mmCIF file of C-alpha atoms in Angstrom:
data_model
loop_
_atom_site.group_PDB
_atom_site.id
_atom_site.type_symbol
_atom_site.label_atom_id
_atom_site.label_comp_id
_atom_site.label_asym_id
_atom_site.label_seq_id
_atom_site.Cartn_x
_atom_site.Cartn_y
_atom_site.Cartn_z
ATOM 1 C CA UNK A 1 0.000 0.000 0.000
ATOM 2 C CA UNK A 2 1.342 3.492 -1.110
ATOM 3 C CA UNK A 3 0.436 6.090 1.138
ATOM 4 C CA UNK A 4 0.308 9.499 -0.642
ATOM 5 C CA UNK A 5 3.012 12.269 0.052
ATOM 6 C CA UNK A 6 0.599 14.799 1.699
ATOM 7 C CA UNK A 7 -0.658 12.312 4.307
ATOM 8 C CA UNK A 8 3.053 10.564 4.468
ATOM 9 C CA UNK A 9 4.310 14.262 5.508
ATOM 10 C CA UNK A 10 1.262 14.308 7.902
ATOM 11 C CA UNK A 11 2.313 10.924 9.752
ATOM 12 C CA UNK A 12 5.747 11.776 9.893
ATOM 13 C CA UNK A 13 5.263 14.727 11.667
ATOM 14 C CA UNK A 14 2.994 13.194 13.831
ATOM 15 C CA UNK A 15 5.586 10.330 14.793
ATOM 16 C CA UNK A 16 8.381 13.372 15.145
ATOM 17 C CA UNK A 17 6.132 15.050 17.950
ATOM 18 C CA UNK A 18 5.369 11.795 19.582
ATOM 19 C CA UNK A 19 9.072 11.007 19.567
ATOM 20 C CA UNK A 20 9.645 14.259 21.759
ATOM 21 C CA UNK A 21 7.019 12.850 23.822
ATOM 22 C CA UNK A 22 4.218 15.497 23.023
ATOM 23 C CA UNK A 23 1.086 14.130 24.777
ATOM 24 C CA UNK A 24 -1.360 12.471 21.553
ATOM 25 C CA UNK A 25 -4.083 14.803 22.762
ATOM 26 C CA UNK A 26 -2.114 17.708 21.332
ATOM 27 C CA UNK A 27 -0.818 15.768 18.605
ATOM 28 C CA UNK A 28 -4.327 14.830 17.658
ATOM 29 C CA UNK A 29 -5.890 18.583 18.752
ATOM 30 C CA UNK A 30 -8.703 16.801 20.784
ATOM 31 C CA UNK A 31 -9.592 15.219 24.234
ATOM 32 C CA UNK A 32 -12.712 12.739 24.509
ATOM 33 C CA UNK A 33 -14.179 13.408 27.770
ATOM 34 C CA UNK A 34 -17.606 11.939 29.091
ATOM 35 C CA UNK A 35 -19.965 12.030 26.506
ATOM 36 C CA UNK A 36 -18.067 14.631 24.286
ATOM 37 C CA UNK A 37 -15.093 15.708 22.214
ATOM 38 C CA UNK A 38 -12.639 18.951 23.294
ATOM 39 C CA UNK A 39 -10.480 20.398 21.116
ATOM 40 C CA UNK A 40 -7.088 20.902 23.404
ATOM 41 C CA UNK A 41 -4.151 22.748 22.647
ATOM 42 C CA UNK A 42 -1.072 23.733 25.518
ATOM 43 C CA UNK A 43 -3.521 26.251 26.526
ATOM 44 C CA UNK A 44 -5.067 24.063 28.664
ATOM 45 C CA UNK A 45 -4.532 20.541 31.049
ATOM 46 C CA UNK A 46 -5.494 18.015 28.985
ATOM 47 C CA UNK A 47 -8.895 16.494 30.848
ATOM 48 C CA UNK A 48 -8.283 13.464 32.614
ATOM 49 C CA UNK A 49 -10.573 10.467 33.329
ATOM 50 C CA UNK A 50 -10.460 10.845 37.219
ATOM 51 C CA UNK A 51 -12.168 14.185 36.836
ATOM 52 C CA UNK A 52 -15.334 12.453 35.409
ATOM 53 C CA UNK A 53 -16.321 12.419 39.400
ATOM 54 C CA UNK A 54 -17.326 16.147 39.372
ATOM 55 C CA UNK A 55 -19.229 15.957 36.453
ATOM 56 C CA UNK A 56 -21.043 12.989 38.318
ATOM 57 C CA UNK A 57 -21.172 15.096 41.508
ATOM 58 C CA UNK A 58 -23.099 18.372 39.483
ATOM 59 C CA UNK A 59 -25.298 15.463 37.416
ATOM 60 C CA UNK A 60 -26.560 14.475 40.442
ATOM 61 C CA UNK A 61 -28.263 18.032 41.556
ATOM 62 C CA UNK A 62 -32.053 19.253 41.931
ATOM 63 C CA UNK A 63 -33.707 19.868 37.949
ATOM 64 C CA UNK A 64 -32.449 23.272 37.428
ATOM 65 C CA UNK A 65 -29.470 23.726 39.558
ATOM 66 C CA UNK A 66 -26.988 26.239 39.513
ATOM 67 C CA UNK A 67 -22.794 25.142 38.770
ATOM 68 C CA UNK A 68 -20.315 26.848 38.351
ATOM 69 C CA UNK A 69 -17.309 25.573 37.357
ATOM 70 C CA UNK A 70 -14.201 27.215 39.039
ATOM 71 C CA UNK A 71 -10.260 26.596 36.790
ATOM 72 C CA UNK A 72 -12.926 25.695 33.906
ATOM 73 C CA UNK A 73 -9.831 25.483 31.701
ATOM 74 C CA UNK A 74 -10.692 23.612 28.096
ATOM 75 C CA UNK A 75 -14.352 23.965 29.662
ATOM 76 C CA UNK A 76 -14.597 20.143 29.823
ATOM 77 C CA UNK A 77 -16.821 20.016 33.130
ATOM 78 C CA UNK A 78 -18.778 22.546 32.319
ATOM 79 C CA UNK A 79 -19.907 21.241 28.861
ATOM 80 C CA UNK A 80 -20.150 17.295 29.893
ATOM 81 C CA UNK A 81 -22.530 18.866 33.026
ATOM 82 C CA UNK A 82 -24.761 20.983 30.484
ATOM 83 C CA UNK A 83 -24.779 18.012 27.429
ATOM 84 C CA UNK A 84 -25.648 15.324 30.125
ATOM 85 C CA UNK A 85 -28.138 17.723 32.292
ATOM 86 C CA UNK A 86 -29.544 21.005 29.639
ATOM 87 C CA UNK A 87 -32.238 21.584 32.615
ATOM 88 C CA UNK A 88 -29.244 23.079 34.777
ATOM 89 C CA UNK A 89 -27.904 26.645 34.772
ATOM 90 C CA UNK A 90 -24.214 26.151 34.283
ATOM 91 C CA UNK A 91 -21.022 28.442 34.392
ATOM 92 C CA UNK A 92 -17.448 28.576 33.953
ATOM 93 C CA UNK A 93 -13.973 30.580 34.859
ATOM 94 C CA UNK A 94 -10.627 30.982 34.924
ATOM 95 C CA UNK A 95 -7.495 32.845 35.583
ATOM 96 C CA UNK A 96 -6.340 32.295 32.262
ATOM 97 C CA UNK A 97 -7.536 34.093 29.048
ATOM 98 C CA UNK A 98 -5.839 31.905 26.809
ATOM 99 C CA UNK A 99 -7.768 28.808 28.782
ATOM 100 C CA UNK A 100 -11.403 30.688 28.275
ATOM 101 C CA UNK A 101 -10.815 31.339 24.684
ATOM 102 C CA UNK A 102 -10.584 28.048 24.408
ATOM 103 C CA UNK A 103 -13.632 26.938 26.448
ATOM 104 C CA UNK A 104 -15.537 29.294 24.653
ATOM 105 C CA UNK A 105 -14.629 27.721 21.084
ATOM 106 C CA UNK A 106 -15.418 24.250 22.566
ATOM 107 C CA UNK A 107 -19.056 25.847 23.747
ATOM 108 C CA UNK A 108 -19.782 26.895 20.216
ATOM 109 C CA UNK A 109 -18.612 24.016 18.552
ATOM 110 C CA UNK A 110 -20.278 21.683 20.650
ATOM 111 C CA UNK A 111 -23.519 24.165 20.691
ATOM 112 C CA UNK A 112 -23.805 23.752 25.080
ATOM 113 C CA UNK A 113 -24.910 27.126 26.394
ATOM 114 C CA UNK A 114 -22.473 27.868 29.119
ATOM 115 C CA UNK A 115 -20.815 31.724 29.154
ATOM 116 C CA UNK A 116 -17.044 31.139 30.086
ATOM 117 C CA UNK A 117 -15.434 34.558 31.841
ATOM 118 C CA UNK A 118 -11.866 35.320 32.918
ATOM 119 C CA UNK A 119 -11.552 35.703 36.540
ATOM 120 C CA UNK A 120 -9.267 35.900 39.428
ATOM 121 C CA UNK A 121 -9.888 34.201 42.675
ATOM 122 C CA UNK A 122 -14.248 34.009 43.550
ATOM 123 C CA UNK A 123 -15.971 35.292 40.020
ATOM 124 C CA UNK A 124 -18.637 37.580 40.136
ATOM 125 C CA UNK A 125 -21.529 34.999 39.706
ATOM 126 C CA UNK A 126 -24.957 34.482 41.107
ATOM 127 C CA UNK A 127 -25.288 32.183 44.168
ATOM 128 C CA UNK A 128 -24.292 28.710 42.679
ATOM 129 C CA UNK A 129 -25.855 25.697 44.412
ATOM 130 C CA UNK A 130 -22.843 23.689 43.413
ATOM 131 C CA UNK A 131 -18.961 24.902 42.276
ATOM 132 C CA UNK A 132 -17.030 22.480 41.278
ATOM 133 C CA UNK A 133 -13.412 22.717 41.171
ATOM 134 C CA UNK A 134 -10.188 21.083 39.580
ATOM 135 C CA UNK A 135 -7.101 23.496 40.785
ATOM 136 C CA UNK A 136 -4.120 22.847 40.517
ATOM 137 C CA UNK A 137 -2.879 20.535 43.460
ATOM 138 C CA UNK A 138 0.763 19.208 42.580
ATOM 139 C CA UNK A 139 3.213 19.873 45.260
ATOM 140 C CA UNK A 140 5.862 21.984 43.912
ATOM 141 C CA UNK A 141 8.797 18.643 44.678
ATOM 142 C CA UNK A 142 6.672 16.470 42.740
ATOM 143 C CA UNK A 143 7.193 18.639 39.202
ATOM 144 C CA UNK A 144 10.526 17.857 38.371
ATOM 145 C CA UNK A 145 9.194 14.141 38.506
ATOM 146 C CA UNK A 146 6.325 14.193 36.565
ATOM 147 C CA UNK A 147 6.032 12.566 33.339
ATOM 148 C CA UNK A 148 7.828 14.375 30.040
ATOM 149 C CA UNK A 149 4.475 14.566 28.158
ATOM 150 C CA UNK A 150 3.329 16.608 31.613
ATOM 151 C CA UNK A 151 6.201 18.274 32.485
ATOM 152 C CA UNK A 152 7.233 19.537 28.969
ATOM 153 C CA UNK A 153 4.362 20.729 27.719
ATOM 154 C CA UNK A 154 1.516 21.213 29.975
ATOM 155 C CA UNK A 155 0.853 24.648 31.355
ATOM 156 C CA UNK A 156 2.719 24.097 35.099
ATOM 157 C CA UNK A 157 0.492 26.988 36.517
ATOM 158 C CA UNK A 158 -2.667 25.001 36.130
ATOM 159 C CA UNK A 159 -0.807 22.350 37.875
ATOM 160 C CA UNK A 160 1.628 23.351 40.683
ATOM 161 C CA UNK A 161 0.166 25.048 43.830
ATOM 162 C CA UNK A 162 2.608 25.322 46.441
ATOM 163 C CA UNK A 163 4.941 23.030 48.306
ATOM 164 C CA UNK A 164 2.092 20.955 49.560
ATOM 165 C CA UNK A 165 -0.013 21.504 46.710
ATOM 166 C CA UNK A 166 -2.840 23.276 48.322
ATOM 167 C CA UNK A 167 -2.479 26.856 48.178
ATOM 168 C CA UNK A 168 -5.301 26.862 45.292
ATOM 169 C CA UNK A 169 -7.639 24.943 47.461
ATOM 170 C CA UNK A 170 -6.986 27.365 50.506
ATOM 171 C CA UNK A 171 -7.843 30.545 48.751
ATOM 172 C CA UNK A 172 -10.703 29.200 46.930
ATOM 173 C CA UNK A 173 -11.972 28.142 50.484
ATOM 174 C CA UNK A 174 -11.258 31.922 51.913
ATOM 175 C CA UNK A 175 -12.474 33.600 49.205
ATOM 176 C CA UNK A 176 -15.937 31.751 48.667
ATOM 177 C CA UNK A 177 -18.785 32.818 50.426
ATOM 178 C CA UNK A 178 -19.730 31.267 53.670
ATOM 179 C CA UNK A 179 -22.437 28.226 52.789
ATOM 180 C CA UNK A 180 -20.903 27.587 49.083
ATOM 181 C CA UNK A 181 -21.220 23.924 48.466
ATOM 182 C CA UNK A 182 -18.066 22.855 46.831
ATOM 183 C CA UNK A 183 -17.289 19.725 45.118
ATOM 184 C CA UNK A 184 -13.037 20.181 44.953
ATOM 185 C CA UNK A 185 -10.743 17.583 43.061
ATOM 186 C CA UNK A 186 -7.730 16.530 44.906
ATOM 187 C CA UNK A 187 -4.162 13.745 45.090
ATOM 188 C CA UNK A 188 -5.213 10.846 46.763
ATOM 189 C CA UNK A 189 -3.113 11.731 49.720
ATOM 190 C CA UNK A 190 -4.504 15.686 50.180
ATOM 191 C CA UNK A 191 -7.965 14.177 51.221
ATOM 192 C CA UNK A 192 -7.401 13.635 54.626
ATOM 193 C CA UNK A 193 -6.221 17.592 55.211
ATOM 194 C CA UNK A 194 -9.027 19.134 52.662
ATOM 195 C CA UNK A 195 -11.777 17.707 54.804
ATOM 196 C CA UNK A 196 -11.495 19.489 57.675
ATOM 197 C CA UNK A 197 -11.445 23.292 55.257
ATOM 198 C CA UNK A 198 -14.930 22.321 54.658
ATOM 199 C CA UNK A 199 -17.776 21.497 57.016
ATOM 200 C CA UNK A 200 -19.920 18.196 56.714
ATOM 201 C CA UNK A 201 -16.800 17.182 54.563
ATOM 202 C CA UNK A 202 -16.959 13.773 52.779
ATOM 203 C CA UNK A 203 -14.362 11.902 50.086
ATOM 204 C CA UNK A 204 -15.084 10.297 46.669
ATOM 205 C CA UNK A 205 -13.236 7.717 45.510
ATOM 206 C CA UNK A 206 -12.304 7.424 41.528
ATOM 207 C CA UNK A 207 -12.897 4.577 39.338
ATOM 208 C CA UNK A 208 -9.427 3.575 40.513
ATOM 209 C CA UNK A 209 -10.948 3.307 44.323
ATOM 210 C CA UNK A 210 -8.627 6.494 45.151
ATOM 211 C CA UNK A 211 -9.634 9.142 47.014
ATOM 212 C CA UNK A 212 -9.826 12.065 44.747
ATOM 213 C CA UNK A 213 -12.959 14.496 44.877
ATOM 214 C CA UNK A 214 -13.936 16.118 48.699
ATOM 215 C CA UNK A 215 -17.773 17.408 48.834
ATOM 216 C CA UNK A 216 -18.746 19.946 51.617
ATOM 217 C CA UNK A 217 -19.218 24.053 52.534
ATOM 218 C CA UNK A 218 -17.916 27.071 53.004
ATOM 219 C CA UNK A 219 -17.656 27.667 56.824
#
């Protein structure tokens, strides 16, 4: 079989950037996640299966509920929440303008009403009955041992937060208003000291059986 020149050149390149250990997501320019396809560039984390919980955390809400989705990023819980529930309100931020420009593309291409904005610590939303939350929670000694296709070309300030990974976490807790339920992605090993930032605190365990999403309030 003789593959053509145009697509040869394509493959090649492909294999090049794999070689250099480029994560396939970017390679490929898209992410499936839940029940729909992202387009992903180094603009944003690429979404990972563990974070499926939140989505499964907002899905199970009141007809009509309120989420907001706090370090949106690609927009990928935001979106899966609206495609799998269109009854609920839902929302999306983040720090990074480069990261909502490219929510924003994904909500028009995927035609989910959500409005993406750039903000800085709380947003300036409408009570949410649920915010949802995947900061960045890598300790800052764990980065130089990360994986090359992490390390190399994800964005490392929607990653690192501090040396025990946590600073995110803490100012999201002092920042949001008292009563806020939060549903806040975490390691494993962080759950046992993000309970007690929350009141009626309770851990989620992953598909792997790891603890990795803590649901509670705002004192």
């Amino acid at each position: 079989m003789t593959i053509p020149g145009a697509a040869a050149r394509v493959i090649g390149e492909r294999i090049r950037r794999r070689a250099m250990r480029e994560p396939v997501a970017y390679i490929l320019g898209r992410q499936a996640f839940r029940h729909i396809d992202l387009e992903v560039d180094a603009r944003v984390l690429i979404p990972r299966p563990e974070t499926e919980l939140l989505v499964e955390c907002a899905a199970a809400m009141e007809e009509g509920a309120y989420v907001h989705d706090l370090g949106t990023g690609s927009g990928a819980i935001a979106l899966a929440i609206k495609q799998e529930r269109p009854d609920m309100r839902v929302t999306g931020s983040d720090a990074s303008a480069p990261a909502v420009a490219v929510a924003r593309a994904n909500a028009v291409r995927l035609r989910l009403d959500v409005v993406f904005a750039i903000a800085t610590g709380w947003p300036d939303v409408d009570a949410p009955d649920l915010v949802v939350a995947n900061l960045p929670y890598v300790r800052e000694d764990e980065w130089s041992r990360l994986q090359p296709e992490i390390r190399l070309y994800e964005p490392r300030e929607a990653l690192v937060s501090g040396e025990d990974g946590l600073d995110a976490i803490r100012a999201l807790v002092a920042s949001a208003p008292a009563g806020t339920q939060l549903a806040l992605e975490h390691a494993p090993a962080q759950a046992a000291a993000v309970r007690p930032l929350l009141v009626g605190g309770e851990t989620l365990k992953d598909l792997s059986g790891r603890d990795r999403v803590t649901l509670g309030s705002i004192p």
